Every structure is written in C-alpha cells, then in structure tokens.
Coordinates of C-alpha atoms in Angstrom, one line a residue:
Chain A
M178 CA 24.7 28.1 -17.6
A179 CA 27.8 30.2 -16.0
K180 CA 31.0 30.5 -17.8
F181 CA 33.6 28.1 -17.3
I182 CA 35.9 29.0 -14.3
T183 CA 39.7 28.8 -14.8
I184 CA 41.8 28.3 -11.8
G185 CA 45.5 29.4 -12.5
E186 CA 48.0 26.9 -11.3
R187 CA 51.3 28.8 -11.8
I188 CA 51.6 30.2 -8.3
H189 CA 53.0 26.9 -6.9
C190 CA 56.0 26.2 -4.7
I191 CA 57.1 23.0 -7.1
S192 CA 58.6 26.0 -9.2
P193 CA 62.0 26.7 -7.9
V194 CA 61.4 30.6 -8.6
I195 CA 58.1 30.7 -6.9
R196 CA 59.6 28.6 -3.8
E197 CA 62.5 30.9 -3.6
A198 CA 60.3 34.1 -3.7
M199 CA 58.0 32.4 -0.8
N200 CA 61.3 31.6 1.2
T201 CA 62.5 35.4 1.0
Q202 CA 58.9 36.7 1.0
N203 CA 60.0 38.3 -2.4
P204 CA 56.8 39.8 -4.2
E205 CA 58.1 40.3 -7.6
P206 CA 58.3 36.6 -9.1
I207 CA 55.0 36.2 -7.4
L208 CA 53.3 39.2 -9.0
K209 CA 54.8 38.5 -12.2
R210 CA 53.3 35.3 -12.5
A211 CA 49.8 36.5 -11.2
K212 CA 49.7 39.1 -13.6
E213 CA 50.4 36.8 -16.5
Q214 CA 47.7 34.5 -15.5
I215 CA 45.2 37.3 -15.0
D216 CA 46.1 38.8 -18.4
A217 CA 45.6 35.3 -20.2
G218 CA 42.0 35.2 -18.5
A219 CA 42.4 33.3 -15.1
T220 CA 39.4 33.6 -13.0
Y221 CA 40.6 32.3 -9.9
L222 CA 44.6 32.0 -8.8
D223 CA 45.6 29.2 -6.9
V224 CA 48.3 29.7 -4.3
N225 CA 50.2 26.8 -3.4
I226 CA 52.6 27.3 -0.7
G227 CA 53.5 23.6 -0.1
P228 CA 53.1 21.7 3.3
A229 CA 54.7 24.9 5.0
E230 CA 54.6 23.1 8.4
S231 CA 56.6 26.0 10.2
N232 CA 55.7 29.5 8.6
G233 CA 52.4 28.5 6.6
V234 CA 50.0 30.9 8.5
E235 CA 52.4 34.1 8.4
L236 CA 53.1 32.9 4.4
M237 CA 49.4 32.3 3.3
Q238 CA 48.3 35.5 5.0
W239 CA 51.3 37.3 3.0
A240 CA 50.5 35.9 -0.2
V241 CA 46.7 36.5 0.0
K242 CA 47.2 40.2 1.0
L243 CA 49.9 40.7 -1.7
L244 CA 47.9 39.1 -4.5
Q245 CA 44.6 40.7 -3.6
E246 CA 46.0 44.2 -2.9
N247 CA 47.9 44.0 -6.2
F248 CA 45.1 42.7 -8.6
D249 CA 41.6 44.1 -7.3
N250 CA 40.9 41.4 -5.0
V251 CA 41.4 38.6 -7.4
P252 CA 39.8 35.4 -5.9
L253 CA 41.9 32.7 -4.9
A254 CA 42.4 29.1 -4.2
L255 CA 44.1 28.6 -1.1
D256 CA 46.4 25.3 -1.7
T257 CA 48.4 23.7 1.3
A258 CA 48.1 20.6 3.6
N259 CA 48.6 23.1 6.5
R260 CA 44.9 23.6 7.7
K261 CA 45.9 26.6 10.0
A262 CA 47.3 28.4 6.9
I263 CA 44.2 28.1 5.0
E264 CA 42.2 29.4 7.8
A265 CA 44.7 32.3 8.4
G266 CA 44.4 32.9 4.7
I267 CA 40.8 33.2 4.7
Q268 CA 40.8 35.5 7.7
V269 CA 42.5 38.1 5.5
Y270 CA 40.7 37.2 2.4
N271 CA 38.6 40.0 0.6
R272 CA 35.3 38.5 -1.0
A273 CA 34.6 41.2 -3.1
K274 CA 35.2 39.1 -6.3
G275 CA 34.2 35.8 -5.1
K276 CA 34.5 33.1 -2.1
P277 CA 37.7 31.5 -1.3
I278 CA 38.3 28.0 -2.7
V279 CA 39.9 25.7 0.1
N280 CA 42.0 23.3 -1.9
S281 CA 41.3 20.4 -1.1
A282 CA 39.4 18.0 0.8
D283 CA 39.2 14.4 0.1
A284 CA 37.1 11.3 1.5
G285 CA 40.1 10.3 3.6
D286 CA 42.4 12.2 6.1
R287 CA 41.6 15.4 4.6
I288 CA 37.9 15.3 4.9
E289 CA 38.0 17.9 7.9
N290 CA 38.7 20.5 5.1
I291 CA 35.0 20.6 4.2
D292 CA 34.3 21.4 7.9
L293 CA 36.7 24.2 7.6
A294 CA 35.2 25.4 4.3
A295 CA 31.7 25.3 5.8
A296 CA 32.8 27.1 8.8
N297 CA 34.4 29.8 7.0
D298 CA 31.6 30.2 4.0
A299 CA 34.2 29.0 1.5
I300 CA 34.1 27.0 -1.6
V301 CA 35.9 23.6 -1.4
I302 CA 37.5 21.4 -3.8
A303 CA 36.3 17.8 -3.0
L304 CA 38.6 15.0 -4.4
C305 CA 36.5 12.0 -5.1
S306 CA 39.3 9.8 -3.5
K307 CA 40.2 8.2 -0.2
A308 CA 44.0 7.1 -0.5
G309 CA 45.2 7.0 -4.2
V310 CA 43.2 6.7 -7.3
P311 CA 39.7 5.1 -7.2
A312 CA 39.7 1.9 -9.1
D313 CA 36.6 2.7 -10.9
N314 CA 33.5 5.1 -11.1
D315 CA 31.5 2.9 -8.4
E316 CA 34.4 3.9 -6.1
R317 CA 34.4 7.4 -7.3
M318 CA 30.7 8.1 -6.7
A319 CA 30.7 6.6 -3.3
Y320 CA 33.4 9.1 -2.1
C321 CA 31.4 11.5 -4.0
Q322 CA 28.5 10.9 -1.7
E323 CA 30.6 10.9 1.4
L324 CA 32.0 14.2 0.8
L325 CA 28.6 15.6 -0.1
E326 CA 27.0 14.2 3.0
R327 CA 29.6 15.7 4.9
G328 CA 29.3 19.1 3.3
M329 CA 25.5 19.2 3.9
E330 CA 25.9 18.0 7.7
H331 CA 28.0 21.1 8.0
G332 CA 25.5 23.5 6.4
M333 CA 27.2 24.0 3.0
E334 CA 25.4 24.6 -0.2
P335 CA 26.1 21.9 -2.7
T336 CA 27.0 24.5 -5.0
D337 CA 29.9 25.6 -2.9
M338 CA 31.6 22.2 -3.5
L339 CA 33.7 21.5 -6.5
F340 CA 33.9 17.8 -7.1
D341 CA 37.3 16.6 -8.6
P342 CA 37.0 13.3 -10.3
L343 CA 40.5 13.2 -10.5
F344 CA 42.0 13.5 -14.2
L345 CA 44.7 10.8 -14.9
V346 CA 47.6 10.7 -16.9
I347 CA 47.1 9.2 -20.5
K348 CA 50.6 7.7 -20.6
G349 CA 50.1 4.9 -18.4
M350 CA 46.3 5.2 -17.7
Q351 CA 45.0 5.6 -21.3
D352 CA 42.2 2.9 -20.7
K353 CA 40.8 4.9 -17.7
Q354 CA 40.2 8.3 -19.6
M355 CA 36.6 7.7 -20.4
D356 CA 35.5 6.5 -16.8
V357 CA 36.7 10.1 -15.7
L358 CA 34.7 11.7 -18.5
E359 CA 31.8 9.8 -17.4
A360 CA 32.4 10.6 -13.9
I361 CA 32.0 14.3 -15.0
K362 CA 28.7 13.5 -16.6
M363 CA 27.2 11.8 -13.7
L364 CA 28.1 14.7 -11.1
T365 CA 26.8 16.9 -13.5
D366 CA 23.5 15.1 -13.8
M367 CA 23.4 15.3 -10.2
G368 CA 23.5 18.8 -10.3
L369 CA 26.8 19.1 -8.7
R370 CA 29.9 21.3 -10.1
T371 CA 33.0 19.9 -11.0
T372 CA 36.7 20.7 -11.1
G373 CA 39.9 19.3 -11.6
G374 CA 43.8 19.1 -12.5
L375 CA 43.6 19.3 -16.1
S376 CA 47.3 19.0 -17.0
N377 CA 47.4 15.7 -15.4
V378 CA 46.2 14.3 -18.5
S379 CA 49.2 15.2 -20.7
N380 CA 51.8 14.5 -17.9
G381 CA 55.2 13.5 -19.4
M382 CA 54.2 14.2 -23.2
P383 CA 56.5 16.4 -25.2
K384 CA 56.0 20.1 -24.5
H385 CA 54.6 20.7 -27.9
I386 CA 52.2 18.1 -27.5
R387 CA 50.5 19.0 -24.1
P388 CA 48.3 22.2 -25.2
I389 CA 46.9 19.7 -27.9
M390 CA 46.0 17.1 -25.4
D391 CA 44.8 19.3 -22.7
S392 CA 42.4 21.2 -25.0
A393 CA 41.0 18.0 -26.6
M394 CA 40.4 16.9 -22.9
V395 CA 38.9 20.1 -21.6
A396 CA 36.6 20.2 -24.8
M397 CA 35.2 16.9 -24.1
A398 CA 35.0 17.2 -20.3
M399 CA 33.1 20.5 -20.7
M400 CA 30.6 18.8 -23.2
N401 CA 30.0 16.5 -20.2
G402 CA 29.5 19.4 -17.9
L403 CA 32.7 20.2 -16.4
S404 CA 32.2 23.5 -14.7
S405 CA 36.1 24.7 -14.0
A406 CA 39.5 23.3 -14.0
I407 CA 42.8 24.0 -12.5
V408 CA 44.7 25.0 -15.5
N409 CA 47.8 26.7 -17.0
P410 CA 46.0 30.0 -18.2
C411 CA 49.2 30.7 -20.1
D412 CA 48.4 27.9 -22.4
L413 CA 47.0 30.0 -25.3
R414 CA 45.4 26.9 -27.5
L415 CA 43.7 25.8 -24.1
M416 CA 42.4 29.2 -23.2
E417 CA 41.1 29.7 -26.8
T418 CA 39.3 26.3 -26.6
I419 CA 37.8 27.1 -23.4
K420 CA 36.5 30.6 -24.7
S421 CA 35.4 28.9 -27.9
F422 CA 33.6 26.2 -26.0
D423 CA 31.9 28.7 -23.8
I424 CA 30.5 30.4 -26.8
I425 CA 29.1 27.1 -28.2
K426 CA 27.5 26.2 -25.1
D427 CA 25.8 29.6 -24.8
N428 CA 27.5 30.4 -21.5
D429 CA 28.8 33.5 -23.1
L430 CA 27.7 35.8 -25.7
Y431 CA 29.7 35.6 -29.1
A432 CA 31.4 38.8 -30.2
D433 CA 33.8 38.9 -33.0
S434 CA 36.6 39.8 -30.5
Y435 CA 35.8 37.3 -27.8
L436 CA 39.1 35.5 -27.8
E437 CA 40.4 39.1 -26.7
I438 CA 38.2 39.4 -23.5
Chain B
M118 CA 1.7 25.9 2.0
P119 CA 3.1 29.1 2.9
F120 CA 4.4 31.4 -0.2
T121 CA 8.3 31.9 0.0
N122 CA 9.5 35.0 -1.9
K123 CA 12.8 34.1 -3.3
P124 CA 14.3 37.3 -5.0
Q125 CA 16.0 36.8 -8.1
V126 CA 19.1 39.4 -7.3
F127 CA 22.2 39.2 -9.4
N128 CA 25.7 39.4 -8.2
A129 CA 26.1 41.5 -11.1
K130 CA 24.4 44.8 -12.1
I131 CA 24.2 47.3 -14.7
N132 CA 26.6 50.3 -14.9
T133 CA 25.5 53.5 -13.5
V134 CA 26.0 56.4 -16.1
E135 CA 25.6 60.1 -15.4
L136 CA 24.4 62.5 -17.7
G137 CA 24.3 66.3 -17.6
V138 CA 25.7 68.6 -14.4
G139 CA 24.4 70.4 -11.6
D140 CA 21.0 70.0 -10.1
K141 CA 19.4 68.6 -12.9
K142 CA 21.9 65.9 -13.6
I143 CA 20.6 62.3 -14.0
A144 CA 21.9 58.9 -13.7
I145 CA 20.6 55.9 -15.6
G146 CA 21.3 52.2 -14.8
G147 CA 22.6 50.7 -11.5
E148 CA 20.0 47.7 -11.1
N149 CA 20.8 44.6 -10.1
V150 CA 17.4 42.9 -11.1
L151 CA 15.3 42.4 -14.4
P152 CA 13.4 45.7 -15.7
F153 CA 10.7 46.8 -13.1
Y154 CA 11.2 43.8 -10.9
T155 CA 11.1 46.1 -7.8
F156 CA 9.8 43.1 -5.7
D157 CA 13.4 41.4 -5.9
A158 CA 15.2 44.6 -5.0
P159 CA 14.8 48.3 -5.4
I160 CA 15.6 49.6 -8.6
E161 CA 18.4 52.2 -8.1
N162 CA 17.7 54.6 -10.7
L163 CA 14.1 54.8 -12.2
P164 CA 14.1 54.6 -16.3
K165 CA 14.4 58.4 -17.7
I166 CA 12.7 59.8 -20.5
G167 CA 14.3 62.2 -23.0
V168 CA 12.4 64.7 -25.1
E169 CA 13.4 64.7 -28.8
I170 CA 13.8 68.0 -30.3
S171 CA 14.6 68.1 -34.1
D172 CA 16.7 71.2 -35.6
A173 CA 14.1 70.9 -38.7
G174 CA 11.3 72.8 -36.6
V175 CA 7.6 71.4 -36.0
E176 CA 5.8 72.3 -39.2
N177 CA 5.3 68.5 -40.2
E178 CA 4.4 67.6 -36.5
V179 CA 0.9 66.8 -35.2
E180 CA -1.1 69.6 -33.9
G181 CA -0.5 68.7 -30.0
I182 CA 3.4 69.1 -30.6
K183 CA 2.9 72.4 -32.7
A184 CA 0.8 73.8 -29.7
F185 CA 3.2 72.9 -27.1
Y186 CA 5.7 74.7 -28.9
E187 CA 3.9 77.7 -30.0
G188 CA 5.6 80.9 -30.0
C189 CA 9.1 79.0 -30.0
N190 CA 11.0 80.0 -33.1
T191 CA 14.6 78.5 -32.4
V192 CA 15.7 75.0 -31.3
A193 CA 17.1 76.8 -28.1
E194 CA 13.5 77.9 -27.5
R195 CA 11.9 74.8 -27.9
A196 CA 14.3 73.0 -25.8
K197 CA 13.8 75.7 -22.9
K198 CA 10.1 74.7 -23.3
A199 CA 10.5 71.1 -23.5
A200 CA 12.4 71.4 -20.1
T201 CA 9.0 72.4 -18.6
M202 CA 7.4 69.2 -20.0
P203 CA 6.0 67.2 -17.3
G204 CA 7.9 63.9 -17.0
A205 CA 11.1 65.3 -18.7
D206 CA 14.4 64.4 -17.4
F207 CA 16.7 65.2 -20.3
L208 CA 16.6 66.6 -24.0
A209 CA 17.8 65.1 -27.2
I210 CA 18.6 67.4 -29.6
R211 CA 18.5 65.8 -33.2
F212 CA 20.4 67.6 -36.2
E213 CA 17.9 66.2 -38.7
S214 CA 18.5 69.3 -41.0
A215 CA 22.4 68.5 -41.2
D216 CA 21.6 65.6 -43.7
P217 CA 24.0 66.1 -46.9
N218 CA 20.9 64.9 -49.0
G219 CA 18.6 67.4 -47.4
E220 CA 19.4 71.0 -46.2
N221 CA 23.0 70.2 -45.3
T222 CA 23.2 72.5 -42.2
S223 CA 26.7 73.0 -41.8
V224 CA 28.9 71.5 -38.6
E225 CA 29.6 75.1 -37.7
D226 CA 25.7 75.9 -37.2
C227 CA 24.9 72.5 -35.5
V228 CA 27.7 73.6 -32.9
K229 CA 26.0 77.1 -32.8
V230 CA 22.7 75.6 -32.0
A231 CA 24.2 73.0 -29.5
K232 CA 25.6 76.0 -27.6
E233 CA 22.4 78.0 -27.7
V234 CA 20.7 75.0 -26.3
A235 CA 23.5 74.5 -23.6
E236 CA 22.9 78.3 -22.4
A237 CA 19.0 78.3 -22.5
T238 CA 18.6 75.1 -20.3
D239 CA 20.4 73.2 -17.6
M240 CA 18.8 70.0 -18.4
P241 CA 21.1 67.2 -19.3
L242 CA 21.6 66.8 -23.2
V243 CA 21.9 64.1 -25.6
F244 CA 22.8 64.9 -29.3
M245 CA 21.5 62.7 -32.3
G246 CA 22.7 62.8 -35.8
C247 CA 21.2 62.9 -39.1
K248 CA 22.2 59.2 -39.9
N249 CA 24.6 60.2 -42.4
V250 CA 27.9 58.3 -41.1
E251 CA 30.5 61.0 -42.1
K252 CA 28.7 64.2 -41.0
D253 CA 27.3 62.6 -37.8
A254 CA 31.0 61.9 -37.1
Q255 CA 31.7 65.5 -37.8
I256 CA 29.1 66.9 -35.7
F257 CA 29.6 64.7 -32.8
T258 CA 33.3 65.6 -32.5
A259 CA 32.7 69.1 -32.8
V260 CA 29.7 69.4 -30.4
A261 CA 31.6 67.2 -27.9
D262 CA 34.4 69.6 -27.9
A263 CA 32.3 72.9 -27.6
L264 CA 30.2 71.5 -24.7
Q265 CA 33.1 70.1 -22.9
G266 CA 32.3 69.9 -19.2
K267 CA 28.4 69.6 -19.9
N268 CA 28.7 65.8 -19.7
I269 CA 26.4 65.3 -22.9
L270 CA 25.7 61.9 -24.6
V271 CA 26.1 61.5 -28.2
L272 CA 23.9 59.1 -30.0
S273 CA 25.6 57.5 -31.5
A274 CA 28.9 55.6 -32.2
R275 CA 28.6 53.1 -34.9
E276 CA 30.6 50.3 -36.6
E277 CA 31.7 52.6 -39.2
D278 CA 32.6 55.5 -37.2
Y279 CA 33.0 54.5 -33.7
K280 CA 36.7 55.3 -33.9
T281 CA 36.4 58.8 -34.6
V282 CA 33.4 59.2 -32.2
A283 CA 34.3 57.4 -29.2
A284 CA 37.9 58.8 -29.5
S285 CA 36.8 62.4 -29.6
A286 CA 33.6 62.3 -27.5
G287 CA 34.7 59.7 -25.1
L288 CA 38.3 60.2 -24.8
A289 CA 39.6 63.5 -25.8
Y290 CA 36.5 65.5 -24.4
G291 CA 35.1 63.3 -21.7
Q292 CA 31.6 63.1 -22.7
K293 CA 29.3 60.1 -22.7
V294 CA 29.2 57.8 -26.1
G295 CA 26.2 55.9 -27.0
A296 CA 27.4 52.4 -29.0
E297 CA 24.6 51.8 -31.6
S298 CA 23.8 48.8 -33.1
A299 CA 20.8 47.9 -35.2
V300 CA 18.9 44.8 -33.2
D301 CA 22.2 42.9 -33.5
I302 CA 23.4 41.3 -30.1
N303 CA 26.7 40.2 -31.3
L304 CA 27.4 43.6 -32.7
A305 CA 26.1 45.3 -29.8
K306 CA 28.7 43.5 -27.7
Q307 CA 31.6 43.8 -30.2
L308 CA 31.0 47.5 -30.5
N309 CA 31.3 47.8 -26.8
V310 CA 34.8 45.7 -26.7
L311 CA 35.9 47.8 -29.4
I312 CA 35.1 51.1 -27.6
T313 CA 36.6 50.2 -24.4
Q314 CA 39.4 48.9 -26.2
L315 CA 40.0 52.3 -27.5
G316 CA 40.4 53.5 -23.7
V317 CA 36.8 54.7 -23.2
A318 CA 35.8 53.5 -19.5
S319 CA 32.9 51.4 -19.8
A320 CA 31.1 53.7 -17.1
N321 CA 31.0 56.5 -20.0
V322 CA 29.2 54.1 -22.5
V323 CA 25.4 53.7 -22.8
M324 CA 24.0 51.2 -25.6
N325 CA 21.6 52.3 -28.4
L326 CA 20.5 48.6 -29.4
G327 CA 18.0 49.9 -31.9
S328 CA 14.3 49.7 -31.9
A329 CA 11.3 49.3 -34.1
A330 CA 7.9 50.2 -33.8
A331 CA 5.4 47.9 -32.4
G332 CA 4.4 45.7 -35.5
Y333 CA 7.6 46.6 -37.4
G334 CA 9.7 43.6 -36.2
Y335 CA 9.5 45.0 -32.5
E336 CA 9.8 41.3 -31.3
Y337 CA 13.4 41.1 -32.3
V338 CA 14.0 44.1 -30.2
A339 CA 12.4 42.7 -27.2
S340 CA 14.5 39.3 -27.7
T341 CA 17.7 41.4 -28.0
M342 CA 17.2 43.3 -25.0
D343 CA 16.2 40.3 -23.2
R344 CA 19.4 38.4 -23.9
V345 CA 21.7 41.5 -23.4
K346 CA 20.1 42.1 -19.8
A347 CA 20.3 38.0 -19.4
A348 CA 24.1 38.4 -19.9
A349 CA 24.8 41.3 -18.4
L350 CA 23.2 39.9 -15.0
S351 CA 22.9 36.4 -15.0
Q352 CA 26.4 35.8 -16.9
N353 CA 28.2 39.0 -15.3
D354 CA 29.1 39.9 -18.9
A355 CA 31.1 43.4 -18.2
M356 CA 30.7 43.9 -22.2
L357 CA 26.8 44.2 -21.9
Q358 CA 26.3 46.3 -18.4
M359 CA 26.2 49.4 -20.1
P360 CA 22.7 50.7 -19.7
V361 CA 20.5 51.0 -22.8
V362 CA 19.2 54.3 -24.2
T363 CA 16.3 54.0 -26.9
P364 CA 15.4 56.5 -29.3
V365 CA 11.6 55.5 -29.6
S366 CA 10.1 58.6 -31.5
T367 CA 12.3 58.5 -34.5
E368 CA 11.0 55.0 -35.3
T369 CA 7.5 55.4 -34.4
W370 CA 6.5 58.9 -36.0
S371 CA 7.8 57.5 -39.3
V372 CA 5.5 54.5 -39.9
K373 CA 2.2 54.8 -41.7
E374 CA 0.2 54.5 -38.7
S375 CA 1.4 57.7 -37.3
M376 CA 1.9 59.4 -40.7
A377 CA -1.4 58.8 -42.8
S378 CA -3.7 61.6 -42.8
E379 CA -7.3 61.4 -41.5
E380 CA -8.4 62.3 -45.1
D381 CA -6.5 59.4 -46.4
M382 CA -7.4 57.1 -43.8
P383 CA -10.7 58.1 -42.2
E384 CA -11.3 54.6 -40.8
W385 CA -8.4 54.9 -38.5
G386 CA -9.5 57.9 -36.7
S387 CA -7.3 60.9 -35.3
R388 CA -3.7 61.0 -36.7
E389 CA -2.5 62.3 -33.5
T390 CA -4.3 59.9 -31.1
R391 CA -2.7 57.0 -33.4
G392 CA 0.9 58.7 -33.2
V393 CA 0.8 58.8 -29.3
D394 CA -0.5 55.3 -28.9
M395 CA 2.3 54.2 -31.2
E396 CA 4.9 56.0 -29.2
V397 CA 3.5 54.9 -26.1
V398 CA 3.0 51.1 -26.7
T399 CA 6.6 51.1 -28.1
A400 CA 8.4 53.0 -25.4
A401 CA 6.4 51.0 -23.0
A402 CA 7.7 47.8 -24.4
C403 CA 11.2 49.1 -24.6
L404 CA 11.0 49.8 -20.8
A405 CA 9.7 46.5 -20.3
S406 CA 12.5 44.7 -22.2
G407 CA 15.5 46.7 -20.3
S408 CA 15.6 50.2 -21.8
N409 CA 16.9 52.5 -18.9
A410 CA 15.9 55.6 -21.1
V411 CA 13.6 56.4 -23.9
I412 CA 13.5 59.3 -26.0
L413 CA 10.1 60.5 -27.0
R414 CA 8.4 63.6 -29.1
H415 CA 4.8 64.1 -27.9
P416 CA 4.0 65.8 -24.6
Q417 CA 1.1 63.6 -24.0
S418 CA 3.4 60.2 -24.5
V419 CA 6.2 61.7 -22.1
E420 CA 3.5 62.3 -19.3
T421 CA 1.8 59.0 -19.8
I422 CA 5.2 57.0 -20.3
S423 CA 6.2 59.1 -17.0
K424 CA 3.2 58.0 -15.1
L425 CA 3.9 54.3 -15.9
I426 CA 7.2 54.5 -14.7
K427 CA 6.1 56.0 -11.4
E428 CA 3.4 53.5 -10.8
L429 CA 5.7 50.3 -11.7
A430 CA 8.5 51.4 -9.5

C-alpha cells in the first residue's frame, strides 16, 4: 500500500493573514505557512483562494508559481469555486512531484470539475454529496457511482479520483460518525481512493481536545482504508498518529527515527 | 488472447552514486525497476564488480589466486595486477592486518598503503576495515583525508561509529560512505536517516546490508534486500534509495566449504572449485536480490559474474 497522503489545509483565504496576503500578493505569509506545513510532513498543500470571482486566474497562477518555485515543485491542491482559476493554475503547474488536485467536484452543480480534471490529467476530489450532507450511505454511494461514471466517461483512471465521504462534526452529528467510517470501508472495498476534511469532526471543540479527537478519527478511518486527508499538518499529535499508522499498516518501513522523517 | 506487456516501471528510482575519477569512474544504481528487470525498462547502470585485495597477502589463498598475483610483493602491485582482471570495475582494499588482535598494522601504515595503491592504479577504490570498530574509524578517517579528490568509498559506517566515519569521510573529505547493517532492515533505514541527518547528502551514501554465504542464512539476506528494494521503488522511500554494495568474498571464503582442505574432505573434491562455486552462487543471488555491486576475490568468480551480468542485462 502507498503511504497516507496529507494535504495541508493552512493556506486558506478564511485566515485573515492569508486573505490579506492574497489581496496584496504579498508572498511572505504564504511562504511561511507553506514552509511550516512542509516541514511538518505535508505531502500536498491546498491552496484555497476563495471564490475569487474577479481576479482568480491571476491569483491562482501567482500562488502556484510562488509555492512551486520556492519549494521544489511541491504538489498542490487547487481549491476555489472559480473553475477558470483552477484551469489557469494547472497551466503553470509543474508535475515533477505529482499531479495537481482539483478541489473539488460534487454530484451537484460542481460535477463539471470532474470534466476539468479529466481534460487536464489532474486528480479530482469528488464529494459524495449533491446539496448538503447525504442522509445515509445509500445516498453517499449513489453519488459516488454518479461521480465515478462521470469520470470514466471522460477517460479518467478511477485512481485519479479521491472520494470524499464528508466527515461530519461530532458536536451535533455524533450518531452519524460510524456511517462515515462505513462509507470509507465501502469505497475502499470498491478499490477506490478516499480523502476528506478531517478537522470537521472536531469543529467547535476546545482547542486542546481537537488534536486528540482528530487523531482518533484518522486512525479509525485509516483502518477502514482512508488513503488521504485534508489536515492541519502542524498538529503534531495528528501527524504522529498518521506516521505510526503507516508503520502498523506496513505502508512505510519502520526505523527508530520514523517520526522525524 | 494476445499478450499485453505491462512494464512494472516505478516512479521512484535508486540513487546514482559515482565512484572514482577520470576515465575509470563508475556509476552504480539509477534504476527504476527490480533487479535485472530489463524487460520493464533499461537498467541505467549495470551492476559492478569489485576485486577484494587484502593487505595480509595471498599466502592463505587458493592456488588460482596465488597464481594470478605471482610476482606481486606489495598491496599496490597486487592492485595494479587486479586492475587487469577481466570483468573488474573497481578495487576493494581490505586492511585485514590492522586488527589490534592480529598484526595491528598502524593507521599510518594503512594510509601509506592506500596512497601507494592510488598511485599504482586509476581504478575506483573502496576501502574495507578489519572489523574492529575503533580502529576502522581511525583508518577510514585517515584514508579519506589522504585520498581527497579520489572519490573513494569507505566500507563502512556502522551504528557504533557512523558519527566519526560519516562526518569525516562523507562531510569533511567529500568521499562516499557505506552504511553497514547486518541483515537488519530497520537498522539499514535508521542508519541512512542518521547519516543524512548529519548532513551527508544521500547521493554520497551506499548501503552494505550485510551478506551471508549460501547455506548460512542467505534467505534472510534475500528477504532483506527484497524488502529494501520494494520500499525504495514501490513506496518511494528516500531513506532506502541508496544503491547496495555487497562484500561477498569475505563471507564465502570463510565457510568450511571453501576452507576445508582436500586431505580433510576428499569426498568434497577440489577446494578451489568449491570456493569459487560458493563465491559465484552467493554473488549471483545477491545481484538477483538487488546488489548494485559485489566484491569478489577469485579471478574466475569475477569473470563468471561479469558474464552473468552482461548476459542478463
């Protein structure tokens, strides 16, 4: 099995510092956050520029070039509702360290992002939802089928699709957690790869609880086959859990210094 | 149904490490396929063969080795002669006599020998110690210093002395470092982590994963090498992508099949034939398991393995 893929979530325009840096095209705060995440062991970096309706094309190209030029072509997930911005980002993207990830498509009005990924030989995150949260796993798997068929119609390899079952917040949806884990198992049994926004589960919890809850959830999800996740790589406990799990799963060969690499 | 070839080419590859300088310089590693899987993709650098030359002389060797080095009185003369051996790519000088429990040849004398060898031949040079950790660390440091610019390989840095050996040979004097573990896959990776954490570039590191003569636990060697190559290629493990150099002769010429005289074991036949057989089968198995270079002693073994490599490539 391949090692677990972490997609660092900390370059996100919801953060005031990053939003300001993107508005003024100021490299420093973005490079700082990128470095922190790479040093902490992130494989991919997510680049969320928000809706970016007016300047998305220019902004995404700037961000892609900035990050790849400074960090040895670090692979990126291009995260925006602006489709043209994603396409523009892929145009300047260097694939030496991995294909770009389109973040994201769903079975609703964002399904065309699958076509975009297929046309550009990219990976796509495919949310198993249409509008809002799926009610149960029957609904999840039906969306999964729709997304998978769409991808294959456009010539995608199924392994280039990362299916997101939608991690749900525990505070409020505690009774749905085992459904999500079961969905991961079903997707994995179909030979599909999976991902998701892991920190959703601990949303709203006290700061010191979140790493504990996220770590427990990632371990259970990895046990069911989760192949990647969008995470905060600066969460040391979480990264230690992922690295340890990769050892237990024999995805990575053990060495005494495994936490340092 | 027509046969469709699906090449198993990996996105990861073994590091390329260069040894020596000038026309005789060699490169080992660089492949992105399993050992000898040339039907999947061409192998960038064919496995290489080193000739082991001990500073203890050839008195105890079999006739074929004695005959080959006839008339050579010093290590440097034997090195010069070994450079002419068909199939030889590099020379491995072993300071066997430096063992404090044996002749205890001084570090200064070892350096003198190393310099003479470097003057006598332009072949890439590997230096092996006497297996005494403290003495080896001193020898490797001194030889790496004395032969700066020759791009030598010291075999090896071990768990006990990697700080000294890797810091001196690898960092201070710009030579290549062998990371030695004794058929222990986790330690193999750990040593590479530790050596690179010291600041030695991974392109300057090779692995000696250890070996065993066929029949003496070789299956552990095979499974270790298989797992190392699988991690390096299919899991893209950068801490295991160093090429593998395996000293074969030091293992195979010290087992009873190669040592017992014909007087003691008449039913076993010629000692020389047995010794060469042990050396050849072990080396062939190591290459099939993933060694990027093997170190051998007998001219006939070198020639045989060289032929095997060329025909399989």
